[in-house]
Coordinates of C-alpha atoms in Angstrom, one line a residue:
Chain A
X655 CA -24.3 1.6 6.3
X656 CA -25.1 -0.9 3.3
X657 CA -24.3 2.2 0.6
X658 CA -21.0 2.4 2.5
X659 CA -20.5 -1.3 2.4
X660 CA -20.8 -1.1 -1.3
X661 CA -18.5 2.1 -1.9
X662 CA -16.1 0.4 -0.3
X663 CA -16.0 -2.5 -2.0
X664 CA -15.9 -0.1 -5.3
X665 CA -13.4 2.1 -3.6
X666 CA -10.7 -0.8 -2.7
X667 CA -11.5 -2.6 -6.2
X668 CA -10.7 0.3 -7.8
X669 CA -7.6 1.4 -5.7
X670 CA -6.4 -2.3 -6.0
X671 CA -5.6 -1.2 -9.7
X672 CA -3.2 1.2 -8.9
X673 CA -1.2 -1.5 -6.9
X674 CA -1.5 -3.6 -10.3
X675 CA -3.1 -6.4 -8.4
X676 CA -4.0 -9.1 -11.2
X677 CA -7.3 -8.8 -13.1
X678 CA -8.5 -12.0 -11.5
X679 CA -8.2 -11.1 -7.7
X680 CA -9.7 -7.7 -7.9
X681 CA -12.8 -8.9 -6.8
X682 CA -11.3 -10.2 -3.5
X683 CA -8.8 -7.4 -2.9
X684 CA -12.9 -5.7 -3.0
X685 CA -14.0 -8.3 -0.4
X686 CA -11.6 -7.5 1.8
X687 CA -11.8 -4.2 1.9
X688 CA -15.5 -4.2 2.4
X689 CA -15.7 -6.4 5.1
X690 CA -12.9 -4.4 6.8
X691 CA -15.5 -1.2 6.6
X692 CA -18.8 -2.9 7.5
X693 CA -17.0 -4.4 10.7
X694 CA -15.3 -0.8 11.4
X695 CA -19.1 0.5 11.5
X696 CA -20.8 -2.3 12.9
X697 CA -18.0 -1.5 16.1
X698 CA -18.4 2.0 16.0
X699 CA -22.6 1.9 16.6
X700 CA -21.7 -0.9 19.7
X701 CA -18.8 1.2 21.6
X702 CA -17.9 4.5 19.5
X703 CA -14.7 4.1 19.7
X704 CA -12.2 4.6 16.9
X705 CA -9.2 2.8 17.9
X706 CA -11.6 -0.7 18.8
X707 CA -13.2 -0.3 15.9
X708 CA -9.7 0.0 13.8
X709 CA -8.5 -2.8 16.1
X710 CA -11.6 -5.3 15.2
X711 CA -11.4 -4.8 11.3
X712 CA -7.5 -5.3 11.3
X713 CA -8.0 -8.3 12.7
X714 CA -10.9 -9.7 10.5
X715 CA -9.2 -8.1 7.7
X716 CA -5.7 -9.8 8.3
X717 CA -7.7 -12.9 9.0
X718 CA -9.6 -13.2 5.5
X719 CA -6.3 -12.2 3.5
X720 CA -4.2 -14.4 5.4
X721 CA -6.7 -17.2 4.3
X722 CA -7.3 -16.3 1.0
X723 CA -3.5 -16.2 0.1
X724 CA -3.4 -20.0 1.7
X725 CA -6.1 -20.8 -0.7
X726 CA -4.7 -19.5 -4.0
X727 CA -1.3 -19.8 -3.0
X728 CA -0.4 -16.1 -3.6
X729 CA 1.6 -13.3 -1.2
X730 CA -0.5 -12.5 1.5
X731 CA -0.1 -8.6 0.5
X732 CA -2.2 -8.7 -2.3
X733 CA -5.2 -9.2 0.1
X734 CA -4.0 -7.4 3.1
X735 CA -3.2 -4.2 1.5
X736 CA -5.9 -3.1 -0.1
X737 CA -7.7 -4.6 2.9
X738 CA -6.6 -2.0 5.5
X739 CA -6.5 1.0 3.2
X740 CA -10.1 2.3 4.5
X741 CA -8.8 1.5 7.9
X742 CA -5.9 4.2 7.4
X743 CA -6.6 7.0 9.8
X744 CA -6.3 9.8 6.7
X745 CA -9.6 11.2 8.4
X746 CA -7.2 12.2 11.4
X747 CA -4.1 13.2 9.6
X748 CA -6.7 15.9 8.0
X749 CA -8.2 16.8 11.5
X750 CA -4.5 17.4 12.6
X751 CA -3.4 19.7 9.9
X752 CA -7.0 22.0 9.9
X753 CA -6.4 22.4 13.6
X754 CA -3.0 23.5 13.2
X755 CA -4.0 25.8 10.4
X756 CA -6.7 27.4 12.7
X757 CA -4.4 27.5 15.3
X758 CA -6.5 24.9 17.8
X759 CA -3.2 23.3 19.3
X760 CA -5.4 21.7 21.8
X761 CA -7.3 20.0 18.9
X762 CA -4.5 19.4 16.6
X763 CA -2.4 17.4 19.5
X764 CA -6.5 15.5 20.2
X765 CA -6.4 14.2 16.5
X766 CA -2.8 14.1 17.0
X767 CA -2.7 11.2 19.6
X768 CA -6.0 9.5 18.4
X769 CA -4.3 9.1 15.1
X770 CA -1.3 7.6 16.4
X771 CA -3.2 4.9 18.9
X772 CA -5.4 4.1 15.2
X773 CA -2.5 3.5 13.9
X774 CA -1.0 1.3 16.5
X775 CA -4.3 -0.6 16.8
X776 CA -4.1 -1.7 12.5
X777 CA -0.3 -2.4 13.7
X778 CA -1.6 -4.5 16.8
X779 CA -4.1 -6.3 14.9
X780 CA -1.6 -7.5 11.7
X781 CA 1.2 -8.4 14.2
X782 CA -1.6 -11.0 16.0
X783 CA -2.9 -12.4 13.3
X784 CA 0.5 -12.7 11.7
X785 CA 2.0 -14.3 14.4
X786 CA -0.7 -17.2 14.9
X787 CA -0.6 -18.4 11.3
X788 CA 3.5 -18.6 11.7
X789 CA 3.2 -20.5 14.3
X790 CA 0.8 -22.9 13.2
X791 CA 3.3 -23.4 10.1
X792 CA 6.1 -24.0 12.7
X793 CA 3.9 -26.5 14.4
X794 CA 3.3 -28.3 11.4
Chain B
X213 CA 23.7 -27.6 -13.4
X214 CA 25.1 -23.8 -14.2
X215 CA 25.5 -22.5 -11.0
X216 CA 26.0 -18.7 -12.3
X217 CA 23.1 -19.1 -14.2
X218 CA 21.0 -20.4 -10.9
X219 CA 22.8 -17.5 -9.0
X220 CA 22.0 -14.7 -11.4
X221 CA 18.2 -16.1 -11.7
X222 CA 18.3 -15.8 -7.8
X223 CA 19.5 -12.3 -8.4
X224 CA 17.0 -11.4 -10.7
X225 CA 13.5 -12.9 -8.6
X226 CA 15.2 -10.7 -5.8
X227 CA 15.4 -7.6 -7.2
X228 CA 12.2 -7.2 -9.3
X229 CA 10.5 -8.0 -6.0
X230 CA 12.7 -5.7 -4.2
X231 CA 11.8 -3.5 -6.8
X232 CA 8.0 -3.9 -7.0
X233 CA 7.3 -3.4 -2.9
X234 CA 7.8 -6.8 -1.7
X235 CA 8.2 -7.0 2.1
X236 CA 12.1 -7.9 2.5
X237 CA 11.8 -11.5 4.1
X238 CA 9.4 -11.8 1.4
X239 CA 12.7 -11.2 -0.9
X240 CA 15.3 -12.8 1.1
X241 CA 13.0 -16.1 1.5
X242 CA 12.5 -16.2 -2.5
X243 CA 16.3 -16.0 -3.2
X244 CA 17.4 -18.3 -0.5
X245 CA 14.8 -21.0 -1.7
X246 CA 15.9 -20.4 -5.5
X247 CA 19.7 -20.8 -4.1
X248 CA 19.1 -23.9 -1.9
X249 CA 18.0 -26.4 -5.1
X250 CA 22.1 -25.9 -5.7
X251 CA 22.4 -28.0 -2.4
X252 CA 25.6 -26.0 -1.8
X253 CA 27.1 -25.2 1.6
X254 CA 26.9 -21.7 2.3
X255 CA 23.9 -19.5 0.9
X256 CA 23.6 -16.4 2.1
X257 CA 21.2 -13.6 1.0
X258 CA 21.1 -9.9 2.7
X259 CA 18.3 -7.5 1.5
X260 CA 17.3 -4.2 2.6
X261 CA 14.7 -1.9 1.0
X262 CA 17.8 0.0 -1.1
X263 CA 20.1 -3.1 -2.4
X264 CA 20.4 -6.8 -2.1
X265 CA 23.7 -8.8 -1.6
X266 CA 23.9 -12.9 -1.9
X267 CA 26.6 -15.5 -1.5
X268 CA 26.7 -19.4 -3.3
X269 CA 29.5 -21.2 -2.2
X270 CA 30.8 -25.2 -1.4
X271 CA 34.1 -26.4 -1.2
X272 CA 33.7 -27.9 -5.3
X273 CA 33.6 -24.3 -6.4
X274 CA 34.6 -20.7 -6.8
X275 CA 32.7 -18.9 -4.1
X276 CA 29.5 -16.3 -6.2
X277 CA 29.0 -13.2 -4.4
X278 CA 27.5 -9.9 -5.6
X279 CA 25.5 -6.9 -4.8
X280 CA 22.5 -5.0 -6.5
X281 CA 21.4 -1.6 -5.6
X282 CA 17.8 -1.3 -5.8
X283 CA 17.3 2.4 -6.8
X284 CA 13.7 3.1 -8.5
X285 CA 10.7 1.7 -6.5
X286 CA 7.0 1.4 -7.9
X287 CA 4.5 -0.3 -6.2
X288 CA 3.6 -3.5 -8.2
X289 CA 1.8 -6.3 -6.6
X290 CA 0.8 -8.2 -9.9
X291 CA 4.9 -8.6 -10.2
X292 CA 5.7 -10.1 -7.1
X293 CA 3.0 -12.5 -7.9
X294 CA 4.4 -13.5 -10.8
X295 CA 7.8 -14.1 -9.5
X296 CA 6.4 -15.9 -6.7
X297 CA 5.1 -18.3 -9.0
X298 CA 8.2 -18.7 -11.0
X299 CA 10.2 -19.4 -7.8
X300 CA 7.7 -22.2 -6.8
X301 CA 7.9 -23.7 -9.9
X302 CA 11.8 -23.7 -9.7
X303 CA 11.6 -25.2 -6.3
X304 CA 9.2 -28.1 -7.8
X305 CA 11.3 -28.6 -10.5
X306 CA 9.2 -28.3 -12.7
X307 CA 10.6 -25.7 -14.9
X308 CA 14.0 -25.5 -16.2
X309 CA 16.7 -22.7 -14.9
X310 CA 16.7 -21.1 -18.5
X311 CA 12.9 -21.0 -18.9
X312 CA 13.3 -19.3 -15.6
X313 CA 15.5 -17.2 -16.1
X314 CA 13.5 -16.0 -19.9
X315 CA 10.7 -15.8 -17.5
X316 CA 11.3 -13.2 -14.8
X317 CA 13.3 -11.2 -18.1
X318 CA 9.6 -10.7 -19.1
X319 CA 7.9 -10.3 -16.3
X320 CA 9.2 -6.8 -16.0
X321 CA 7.6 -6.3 -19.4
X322 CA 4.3 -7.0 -18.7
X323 CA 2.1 -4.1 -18.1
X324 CA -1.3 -5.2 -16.2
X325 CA -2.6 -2.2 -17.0
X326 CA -2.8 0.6 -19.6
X327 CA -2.4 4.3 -18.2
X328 CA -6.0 4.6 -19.0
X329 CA -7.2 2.1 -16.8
X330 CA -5.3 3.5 -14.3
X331 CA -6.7 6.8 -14.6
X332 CA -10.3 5.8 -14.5
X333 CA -9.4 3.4 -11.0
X334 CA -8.2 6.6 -9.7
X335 CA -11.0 8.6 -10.3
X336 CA -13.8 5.9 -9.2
X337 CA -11.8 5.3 -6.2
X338 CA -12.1 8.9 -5.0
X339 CA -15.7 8.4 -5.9
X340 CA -16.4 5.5 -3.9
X341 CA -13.6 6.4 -0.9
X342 CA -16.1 9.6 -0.6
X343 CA -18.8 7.2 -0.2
X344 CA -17.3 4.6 2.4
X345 CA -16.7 8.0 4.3
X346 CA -20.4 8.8 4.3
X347 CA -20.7 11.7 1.7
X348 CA -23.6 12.3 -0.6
X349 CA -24.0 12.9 -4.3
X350 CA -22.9 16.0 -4.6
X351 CA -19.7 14.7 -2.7
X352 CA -19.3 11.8 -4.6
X353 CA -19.4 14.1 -8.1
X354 CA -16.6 17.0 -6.1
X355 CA -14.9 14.0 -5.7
X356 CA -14.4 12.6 -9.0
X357 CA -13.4 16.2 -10.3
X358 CA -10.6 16.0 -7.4
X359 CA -9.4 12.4 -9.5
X360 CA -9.7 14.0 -12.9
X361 CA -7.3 16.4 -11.2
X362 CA -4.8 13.6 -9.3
X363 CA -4.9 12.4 -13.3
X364 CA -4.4 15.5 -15.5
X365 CA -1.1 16.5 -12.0
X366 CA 0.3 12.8 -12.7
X367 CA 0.1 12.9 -16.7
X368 CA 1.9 16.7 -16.4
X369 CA 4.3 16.8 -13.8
X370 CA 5.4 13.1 -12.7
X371 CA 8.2 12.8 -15.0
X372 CA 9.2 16.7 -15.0
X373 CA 9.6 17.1 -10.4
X374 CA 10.7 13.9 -10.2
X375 CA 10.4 13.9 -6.2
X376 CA 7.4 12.5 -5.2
X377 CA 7.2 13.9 -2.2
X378 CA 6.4 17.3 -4.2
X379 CA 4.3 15.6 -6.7
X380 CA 2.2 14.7 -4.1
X381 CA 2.2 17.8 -2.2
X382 CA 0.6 19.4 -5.9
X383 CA -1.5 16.9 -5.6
X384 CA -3.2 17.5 -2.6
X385 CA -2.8 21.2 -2.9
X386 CA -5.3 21.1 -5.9
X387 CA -7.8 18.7 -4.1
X388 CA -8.4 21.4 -1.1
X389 CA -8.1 24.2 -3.5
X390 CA -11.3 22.4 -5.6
X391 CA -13.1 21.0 -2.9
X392 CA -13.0 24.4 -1.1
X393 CA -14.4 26.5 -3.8
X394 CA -17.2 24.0 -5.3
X395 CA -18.3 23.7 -1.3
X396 CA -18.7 27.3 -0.9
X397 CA -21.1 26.9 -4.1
X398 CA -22.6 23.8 -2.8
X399 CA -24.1 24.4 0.9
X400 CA -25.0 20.4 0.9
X401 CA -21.3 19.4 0.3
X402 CA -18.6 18.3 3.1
X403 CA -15.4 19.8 2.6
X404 CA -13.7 17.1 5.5
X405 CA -15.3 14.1 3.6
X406 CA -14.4 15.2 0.2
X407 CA -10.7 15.8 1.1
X408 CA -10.1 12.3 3.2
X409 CA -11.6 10.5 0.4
X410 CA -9.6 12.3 -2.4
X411 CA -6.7 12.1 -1.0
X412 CA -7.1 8.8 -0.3
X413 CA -5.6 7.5 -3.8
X414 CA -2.1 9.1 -2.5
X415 CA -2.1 7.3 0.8
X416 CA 0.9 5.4 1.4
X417 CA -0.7 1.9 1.8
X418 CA 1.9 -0.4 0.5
X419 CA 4.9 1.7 2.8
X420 CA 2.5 1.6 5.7
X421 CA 2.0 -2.2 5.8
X422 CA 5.4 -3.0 5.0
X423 CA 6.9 -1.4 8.0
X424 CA 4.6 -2.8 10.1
X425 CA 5.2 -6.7 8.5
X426 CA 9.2 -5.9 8.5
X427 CA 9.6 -4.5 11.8
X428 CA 7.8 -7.2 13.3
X429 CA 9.8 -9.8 11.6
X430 CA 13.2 -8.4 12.9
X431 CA 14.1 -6.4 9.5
X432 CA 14.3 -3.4 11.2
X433 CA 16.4 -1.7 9.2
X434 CA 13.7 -2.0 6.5
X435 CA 10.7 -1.0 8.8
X436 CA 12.5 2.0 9.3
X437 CA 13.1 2.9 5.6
X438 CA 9.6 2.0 5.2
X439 CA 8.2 4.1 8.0
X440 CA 10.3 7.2 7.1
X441 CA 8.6 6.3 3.2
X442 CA 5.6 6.3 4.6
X443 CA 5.9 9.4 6.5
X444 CA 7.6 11.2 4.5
X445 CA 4.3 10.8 2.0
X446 CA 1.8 11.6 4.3
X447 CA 3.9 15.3 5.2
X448 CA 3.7 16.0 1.3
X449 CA -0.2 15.1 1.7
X450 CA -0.6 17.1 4.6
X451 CA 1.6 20.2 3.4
X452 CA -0.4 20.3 0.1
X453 CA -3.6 19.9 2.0
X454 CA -2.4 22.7 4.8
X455 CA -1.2 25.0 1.8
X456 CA -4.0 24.7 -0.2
X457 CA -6.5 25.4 2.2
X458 CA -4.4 28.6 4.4
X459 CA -4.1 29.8 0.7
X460 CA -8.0 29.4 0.0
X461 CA -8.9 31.1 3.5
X462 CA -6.5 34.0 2.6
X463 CA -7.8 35.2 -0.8
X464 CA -11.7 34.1 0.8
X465 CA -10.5 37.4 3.2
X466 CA -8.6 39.2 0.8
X467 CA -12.1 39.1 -1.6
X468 CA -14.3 40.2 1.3
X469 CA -12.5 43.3 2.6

């Protein structure tokens, strides 16, 4: 769980280049990505389930960037982005095509459905986290 | 104060972050907050993922409108950073319009990083993507020969398809087509592990959370553009992936008969 931790803090570093995030906030877009992960697995050993797990990192994940970008004053994407890359549900979208390939339908329409409530958990936990820090500017 | 000057300055923030795969209220908010030091009456900016239109009128002038179609999109975060910061400053006052203006000229120049830099990010992040995922050593090692490959497709055929829906379905094509045969050499290897991580580098990320941010804030004619971007990328994936591997299990049979 801790080598994971650290691959994906090398993993998100590294694919934070290919967004051309600057040099100077690599190290966080890393962060963010890592802490993303760890909580994913830390959720899958409690319950085993995907979409909770998806739906707890989103939302620690949108958290930290939202908070970083307050403290240097930068676009809230920089941190968010590479944050919920590991999150991405490509390990499904691969299930779904090798299923359909081998002709499992039944499979294929599993991953299918699993992928799509993954995806609407990362889409759950942005639009919540979102949502409370506009209306704390509003309130302000 | 040169109000054509402020206008085509407001222009100019909006489209490189237009450009560079800012969300669109991200876009929208910059140009109307570069517009409203004017203190004119009517400002109005319209952006969409393709093209962005503004007005700048008040009774003491001749009404500014225009449009700019936004036609090639790349995904650079390190831009829209840069105008952000130029904006704010505008807003503060603190620099002039023509400083401004010199400014986000040369942001577009700026390169944050050479080619090869990009190259090696691409292969360590196929590396440590494999890793996050769980795999071992012999993974990890597939997996940076699947980058060398996402390189060596990008440096040759980019420019020359042009469509990067079939760049990308090369692309993955290649990673199953590796990661199948070095697995059938290596019994310790994953072939599922290898091929989410490797493909992970082609993964619409900045599409994907865009639709998400834009739907939610009632661009929805954005979120959709975004959504279809982002689909339409992750069919190339899957095709090449699909392709690749119904191609791999065909000669595997072909050989053995």
């Amino acid at each position: 769980m801790i080598i994971q931790g650290i691959s994906a803090f090398f993993a998100t570093a590294a694919f934070s280049i290919l967004f051309y995030i600057p040099k100077k906030y690599i190290i966080h877009a890393g962060f963010t990505g890592s802490i993303g992960w760890f909580i994913y697995l830390l959720f899958m050993r409690i319950s085993d389930d995907k979409v909770i797990a998806n739906f707890a990192a989103t939302l620690l994940v949108t958290l930290t960037a939202h908070i970083m970008a307050r403290k240097l004053k930068t676009p809230v994407t920089m941190f968010l982005i590479p944050g919920i890359i590991p999150l991405v549900p490509g390990a499904g979208m691969y299930q779904i095509v090798l299923n359909m390939i081998n002709n499992t339908l039944d499979e294929a329409s599993y991953y299918f459905f699993e992928t799509i409530k993954m995806a609407g958990a990362i889409a759950l936990g942005i639009f919540i986290i979102d949502t409370l820090f506009r209306s704390r500017q509003r309130l302000k | 104060m040169d109000k054509m000057l402020l206008y085509k300055t407001a222009m100019l923030a909006g489209e490189i972050m237009a450009q560079s795969g800012a969300e669109t209220f991200r876009v929208e908010d910059t140009m109307i907050r570069i517009l409203r030091t004017s203190h004119f009456q009517t400002i109005e900016v319209h952006a969409t993922t393709t093209g962005i239109m503004a007005t700048l009128a008040d009774p003491t002038i001749e009404p500014i409108t225009g449009v700019k179609r936004i036609s090639n999109r790349s995904n650079n975060l390190s831009r829209i950073n840069e105008v952000n910061q130029i904006s704010r400053n505008i807003c503060e006052n603190s620099i002039d319009l023509n400083t401004a203006y010199d400014k986000l000229s040369a942001v577009r120049n700026v390169t944050t990083y050479s080619g090869l830099t990009v190259d090696l990010a691409t292969i360590i992040s196929t590396i440590g993507f494999v890793g996050l995922f769980g795999g071992n050593i012999i993974d990890c090692m597939i997996a940076a020969l699947n980058g060398l490959f996402i390189v060596i497709i990008s440096r040759l055929l980019a420019k020359r398809l042009g469509s990067a829906f079939m760049v990308d379905a090369a692309k993955s094509l290649v990673i199953a087509i590796i990661t199948m045969l070095s697995v059938s050499y290596f019994s310790q290897a994953h072939s599922e592990i290898i091929i989410i991580g490797s493909i992970m580098p082609l993964v619409p990320g900045i599409p994907i959370t865009n639709a998400i941010r834009d739907t939610l804030q009632g661009d929805y004619t954005s979120g959709m553009a975004r959504a279809t971007e982002a689909f339409v990328v992750s069919l190339g994936i899957a095709v090449g992936v699909g392709f690749g591997m119904g191609l791999y299990n065909f000669i595997e049979r072909m050989v053995n008969v």
